[in-house]
Short mmCIF file of C-alpha atoms and ligand atoms in Angstrom, two decimals:
data_model
loop_
_atom_site.label_atom_id
_atom_site.label_comp_id
_atom_site.label_asym_id
_atom_site.label_seq_id
_atom_site.Cartn_x
_atom_site.Cartn_y
_atom_site.Cartn_z
CA MET A 2 -3.97 14.45 -9.88
CA LYS A 3 -1.99 11.59 -8.37
CA LYS A 4 -3.18 10.13 -5.10
CA LEU A 5 -1.29 9.64 -1.86
CA SER A 6 -2.46 6.95 0.54
CA VAL A 7 -0.65 7.08 3.87
CA ASN A 8 0.22 3.74 5.47
CA LEU A 9 -0.33 3.98 9.23
CA ASP A 10 1.06 0.59 10.29
CA HIS A 11 4.12 2.39 11.62
CA VAL A 12 2.07 4.48 14.04
CA ALA A 13 0.51 1.28 15.38
CA THR A 14 3.98 -0.32 15.60
CA LEU A 15 5.09 2.50 17.88
CA ARG A 16 2.00 2.06 20.04
CA GLU A 17 2.59 -1.69 20.29
CA ALA A 18 6.26 -1.20 21.23
CA ARG A 19 4.91 -0.18 24.66
CA LYS A 20 1.53 -1.93 24.48
CA GLU A 21 -0.03 1.47 25.14
CA SER A 22 -3.15 3.10 23.74
CA PHE A 23 -1.13 5.81 21.96
CA PRO A 24 -0.11 6.98 19.43
CA ASP A 25 -3.48 6.14 17.94
CA PRO A 26 -3.56 5.42 14.19
CA VAL A 27 -7.14 6.68 14.09
CA GLN A 28 -6.10 10.09 15.38
CA ALA A 29 -3.13 9.97 12.97
CA ALA A 30 -5.47 9.31 10.04
CA LEU A 31 -7.40 12.49 10.68
CA LEU A 32 -4.16 14.51 10.68
CA CYS A 33 -3.11 12.80 7.44
CA GLU A 34 -6.37 13.88 5.84
CA LEU A 35 -5.83 17.44 7.05
CA GLY A 36 -2.37 17.26 5.45
CA GLY A 37 -3.88 16.33 2.08
CA ALA A 38 -3.82 12.52 2.06
CA ASP A 39 -6.23 10.97 -0.43
CA GLY A 40 -6.45 7.75 1.48
CA ILE A 41 -5.34 5.71 4.46
CA THR A 42 -3.75 2.28 4.18
CA VAL A 43 -3.43 -0.30 6.95
CA HIS A 44 -2.20 -3.88 6.90
CA LEU A 45 -4.11 -6.14 9.29
CA ARG A 46 -1.66 -8.98 9.78
CA SER A 47 -2.63 -12.46 10.98
CA ASP A 48 -0.53 -11.93 14.14
CA ARG A 49 -2.06 -8.43 14.74
CA ARG A 50 1.42 -7.16 15.50
CA HIS A 51 0.53 -3.55 14.73
CA ILE A 52 -2.92 -2.74 13.35
CA LYS A 53 -5.83 -4.27 15.31
CA GLU A 54 -9.40 -4.90 14.26
CA ARG A 55 -10.42 -2.02 16.52
CA ASP A 56 -8.27 0.35 14.39
CA LEU A 57 -9.77 -0.92 11.18
CA ARG A 58 -13.36 -0.53 12.42
CA LEU A 59 -12.79 2.97 13.78
CA LEU A 60 -10.99 4.04 10.62
CA ARG A 61 -13.94 2.80 8.58
CA GLU A 62 -16.25 4.95 10.69
CA THR A 63 -14.14 8.09 10.85
CA ILE A 64 -12.07 8.77 7.75
CA LYS A 65 -13.51 10.70 4.85
CA THR A 66 -11.01 9.51 2.24
CA GLU A 67 -10.37 6.05 0.79
CA LEU A 68 -9.66 3.19 3.18
CA ASN A 69 -7.29 0.61 1.73
CA LEU A 70 -6.91 -2.66 3.64
CA GLU A 71 -3.80 -4.68 2.90
CA MET A 72 -4.38 -8.33 3.75
CA ALA A 73 -3.34 -11.90 3.11
CA THR A 74 -5.60 -14.17 1.07
CA THR A 75 -6.79 -16.14 4.13
CA GLU A 76 -10.41 -17.02 5.00
CA GLU A 77 -10.07 -15.05 8.23
CA MET A 78 -9.06 -11.85 6.42
CA LEU A 79 -11.78 -12.30 3.83
CA ARG A 80 -14.38 -12.52 6.59
CA ILE A 81 -13.09 -9.32 8.21
CA ALA A 82 -12.97 -7.46 4.89
CA LEU A 83 -16.55 -8.45 4.09
CA GLN A 84 -17.67 -7.19 7.52
CA VAL A 85 -15.73 -3.92 7.55
CA LYS A 86 -16.01 -3.17 3.81
CA PRO A 87 -12.96 -1.04 3.16
CA ASP A 88 -13.08 0.89 -0.14
CA VAL A 89 -10.11 -1.07 -1.47
CA VAL A 90 -8.46 -4.36 -0.54
CA THR A 91 -4.87 -4.91 -1.59
CA LEU A 92 -3.90 -8.57 -1.48
CA VAL A 93 -0.38 -9.06 -0.16
CA PRO A 94 1.78 -12.06 0.75
CA GLU A 95 2.55 -12.59 4.43
CA ARG A 96 5.35 -14.46 6.11
CA PRO A 97 5.11 -14.55 9.95
CA GLU A 98 8.79 -13.74 10.65
CA GLU A 99 9.13 -10.90 8.14
CA LEU A 100 9.86 -7.35 9.35
CA THR A 101 7.72 -5.92 6.58
CA THR A 102 6.14 -7.27 3.37
CA GLU A 103 9.08 -8.85 1.57
CA GLY A 104 7.91 -9.09 -2.01
CA GLY A 105 4.93 -9.11 -4.30
CA LEU A 106 2.21 -11.73 -4.23
CA ASP A 107 2.94 -14.49 -6.74
CA VAL A 108 -0.22 -14.38 -8.87
CA VAL A 109 1.16 -16.96 -11.31
CA LYS A 110 1.59 -19.56 -8.56
CA ASN A 111 -1.53 -18.74 -6.52
CA PHE A 112 -3.84 -17.85 -9.38
CA SER A 113 -6.98 -19.82 -8.43
CA LEU A 114 -7.08 -18.64 -4.82
CA ILE A 115 -6.39 -15.02 -5.78
CA LYS A 116 -9.07 -15.10 -8.49
CA LYS A 117 -11.54 -16.55 -6.00
CA ARG A 118 -10.77 -13.87 -3.40
CA ILE A 119 -11.06 -11.12 -5.99
CA ASN A 120 -14.49 -12.37 -7.02
CA GLN A 121 -15.62 -12.55 -3.40
CA LEU A 122 -14.39 -9.04 -2.63
CA LYS A 123 -15.77 -7.54 -5.84
CA GLY A 124 -19.09 -9.23 -5.11
CA ALA A 125 -19.24 -7.09 -1.96
CA GLY A 126 -18.50 -3.91 -3.95
CA ILE A 127 -14.87 -3.65 -2.81
CA ILE A 128 -12.23 -2.39 -5.27
CA THR A 129 -9.43 -4.94 -5.57
CA SER A 130 -5.71 -4.54 -5.96
CA ILE A 131 -2.77 -6.96 -5.88
CA PHE A 132 0.71 -6.07 -4.66
CA ILE A 133 3.07 -7.56 -7.26
CA GLU A 134 6.62 -7.40 -8.54
CA ALA A 135 7.27 -5.35 -11.67
CA ASP A 136 6.99 -8.41 -13.89
CA GLU A 137 4.99 -8.92 -17.10
CA LYS A 138 3.77 -12.41 -16.20
CA GLN A 139 2.40 -11.19 -12.87
CA VAL A 140 0.60 -8.30 -14.56
CA VAL A 141 -1.04 -10.58 -17.13
CA ARG A 142 -2.27 -12.98 -14.42
CA ALA A 143 -3.45 -10.09 -12.21
CA LYS A 144 -5.61 -8.86 -15.08
CA GLU A 145 -6.93 -12.38 -15.74
CA ALA A 146 -7.74 -12.76 -12.05
CA GLY A 147 -10.03 -9.75 -12.39
CA ALA A 148 -8.13 -7.22 -10.25
CA ASP A 149 -9.11 -3.58 -10.71
CA LYS A 150 -5.57 -2.44 -10.10
CA ILE A 151 -2.12 -3.52 -9.09
CA GLU A 152 0.41 -2.01 -6.75
CA ILE A 153 3.97 -2.33 -8.01
CA ASN A 154 6.47 -3.29 -5.33
CA THR A 155 9.01 -0.45 -5.39
CA ASP A 156 11.25 -1.93 -2.69
CA ALA A 157 14.15 -2.83 -5.01
CA TYR A 158 13.93 0.58 -6.71
CA ALA A 159 13.87 2.33 -3.33
CA LYS A 160 16.86 0.44 -1.93
CA LYS A 161 18.91 1.05 -5.08
CA SER A 162 17.89 4.72 -5.19
CA ARG A 163 19.51 5.25 -1.81
CA LYS A 164 22.79 4.10 -3.38
CA GLY A 165 22.27 6.23 -6.50
CA LYS A 166 21.77 3.12 -8.69
CA ALA A 167 18.05 3.01 -9.41
CA GLY A 168 18.18 3.50 -13.20
CA GLU A 169 17.43 -0.06 -14.23
CA GLU A 170 14.66 -0.52 -11.66
CA LEU A 171 13.06 2.73 -12.73
CA GLU A 172 13.02 1.54 -16.35
CA ARG A 173 11.44 -1.75 -15.27
CA ILE A 174 8.70 0.10 -13.37
CA LYS A 175 8.08 2.44 -16.33
CA LYS A 176 7.69 -0.49 -18.71
CA ILE A 177 5.29 -2.34 -16.42
CA ALA A 178 3.23 0.77 -15.69
CA ARG A 179 2.87 1.39 -19.43
CA HIS A 180 1.82 -2.21 -20.03
CA CYS A 181 -0.79 -2.02 -17.24
CA SER A 182 -2.32 1.11 -18.65
CA GLU A 183 -2.49 -0.51 -22.12
CA ILE A 184 -4.45 -3.48 -20.78
CA GLY A 185 -6.70 -1.39 -18.55
CA LEU A 186 -5.24 -2.04 -15.12
CA LEU A 187 -4.86 0.93 -12.81
CA VAL A 188 -1.37 1.24 -11.36
CA HIS A 189 -0.27 2.18 -7.88
CA ALA A 190 3.21 1.89 -6.42
CA GLY A 191 4.65 1.56 -2.98
CA HIS A 192 7.18 0.22 -0.50
CA GLY A 193 10.28 2.03 0.62
CA LEU A 194 9.42 5.29 -1.09
CA ASP A 195 10.85 8.47 0.43
CA TYR A 196 11.01 12.23 -0.17
CA TRP A 197 13.74 11.82 -2.81
CA ASN A 198 13.00 8.65 -4.73
CA ILE A 199 9.33 9.61 -5.16
CA ILE A 200 10.34 12.41 -7.57
CA PRO A 201 11.08 10.30 -10.71
CA LEU A 202 8.06 8.07 -10.07
CA ALA A 203 5.74 11.06 -9.71
CA GLN A 204 6.61 11.94 -13.33
CA LEU A 205 5.15 8.69 -14.65
CA GLU A 206 1.74 9.45 -16.10
CA GLU A 207 0.56 5.85 -15.83
CA ILE A 208 0.86 5.70 -12.05
CA GLU A 209 -2.38 6.74 -10.39
CA GLY A 210 -1.22 6.77 -6.80
CA PHE A 211 1.27 5.82 -4.13
CA SER A 212 1.11 4.05 -0.79
CA ILE A 213 3.75 5.49 1.53
CA GLY A 214 4.22 4.96 5.25
CA PHE A 215 7.62 4.69 6.85
CA ALA A 216 9.23 7.82 5.37
CA ILE A 217 6.21 9.96 6.29
CA VAL A 218 5.92 8.68 9.85
CA ALA A 219 9.69 9.02 10.31
CA ARG A 220 9.60 12.63 9.07
CA ALA A 221 6.62 13.35 11.30
CA VAL A 222 8.91 12.91 14.32
CA PHE A 223 10.62 16.15 13.28
CA VAL A 224 7.96 18.22 11.54
CA GLY A 225 4.64 16.76 12.69
CA LEU A 226 2.37 14.40 10.79
CA LYS A 227 0.23 16.95 8.98
CA GLU A 228 3.30 18.75 7.61
CA ALA A 229 5.06 15.48 6.70
CA VAL A 230 2.01 14.42 4.68
CA SER A 231 1.67 17.85 2.99
CA GLU A 232 5.32 17.75 1.92
CA MET A 233 4.90 14.29 0.41
CA LYS A 234 1.64 15.23 -1.25
CA ARG A 235 3.35 18.20 -2.96
CA LEU A 236 6.06 15.88 -4.33
CA VAL A 237 3.57 13.25 -5.47
CA CYS A 238 1.63 15.89 -7.41
CA ALA A 239 4.65 17.77 -8.79
CA THR A 240 4.65 16.42 -12.33
CA ALA A 241 7.04 17.87 -14.90
CA ARG A 242 4.31 18.21 -17.52
N1 PXP B 318 2.62 -1.17 0.07
C1 PXP B 318 2.65 -2.39 0.70
C2 PXP B 318 1.98 -3.54 0.04
C3 PXP B 318 3.27 -2.53 1.95
O1 PXP B 318 3.28 -3.73 2.56
C4 PXP B 318 3.87 -1.40 2.55
C5 PXP B 318 4.52 -1.54 3.88
O2 PXP B 318 3.62 -1.76 4.89
C6 PXP B 318 3.80 -0.17 1.87
C7 PXP B 318 3.20 -0.10 0.62
C8 PXP B 318 4.40 1.07 2.43
O3 PXP B 318 5.79 0.91 2.55
P1 PXP B 318 6.62 1.95 3.40
O4 PXP B 318 6.14 1.87 4.79
O5 PXP B 318 8.03 1.48 3.22
O6 PXP B 318 6.37 3.30 2.80
#
């Protein structure tokens, strides 16, 4: 059964918009689990603009499902990951001015540092993933760097899907997912996915799971978080076969 990890950065963003103590991503995580989430994802950014170390530590102590920490390849983030020990670390690029992660990590360009970080994280028993573009060269280098899995950046697919023009991007993702499964890399996908564009991706056997945040938190405004997660979980698991 495919897995759904709910990204809770957006709950923390709402909290930080008023510099309040609510809504609390930790409370949100428990509702996500009740709604059927298989995991919780948070991105601890260098500027701490949404998720804080306090959130990460409390999530580690409270959630029963898989904790996935998205982080940059910095020394600071490595130190935190080794202290908190999330189940999974997903290495992502980070640009201070960006609204959200803008693209995949370039494993070809930053190979030595990424390989080093992967070794350090794996040494502590943490499962490693790299957020990359749907590109053969990136996949090959991700495997060589020792990653357990990759997360395909679905942003281009998602944007095009909202204009009814996602065909080519979908084919690209299919091809990459197939290649990953042939070389023994687990495949996840995420960024920009919603209640409509998830449907074709959920049919792809090679994709093990999805990381989805914005669409779920946005829908939660109308139907509540537990229901918003349940609806997404049903779509993620609704394979044609
Ligand atoms: N995967 C990665 C690496 C991300 O940076 C994000 C956004 O925080 C997501 C998945 C989830 O994207 P969205 O919030 O658009 O569902």
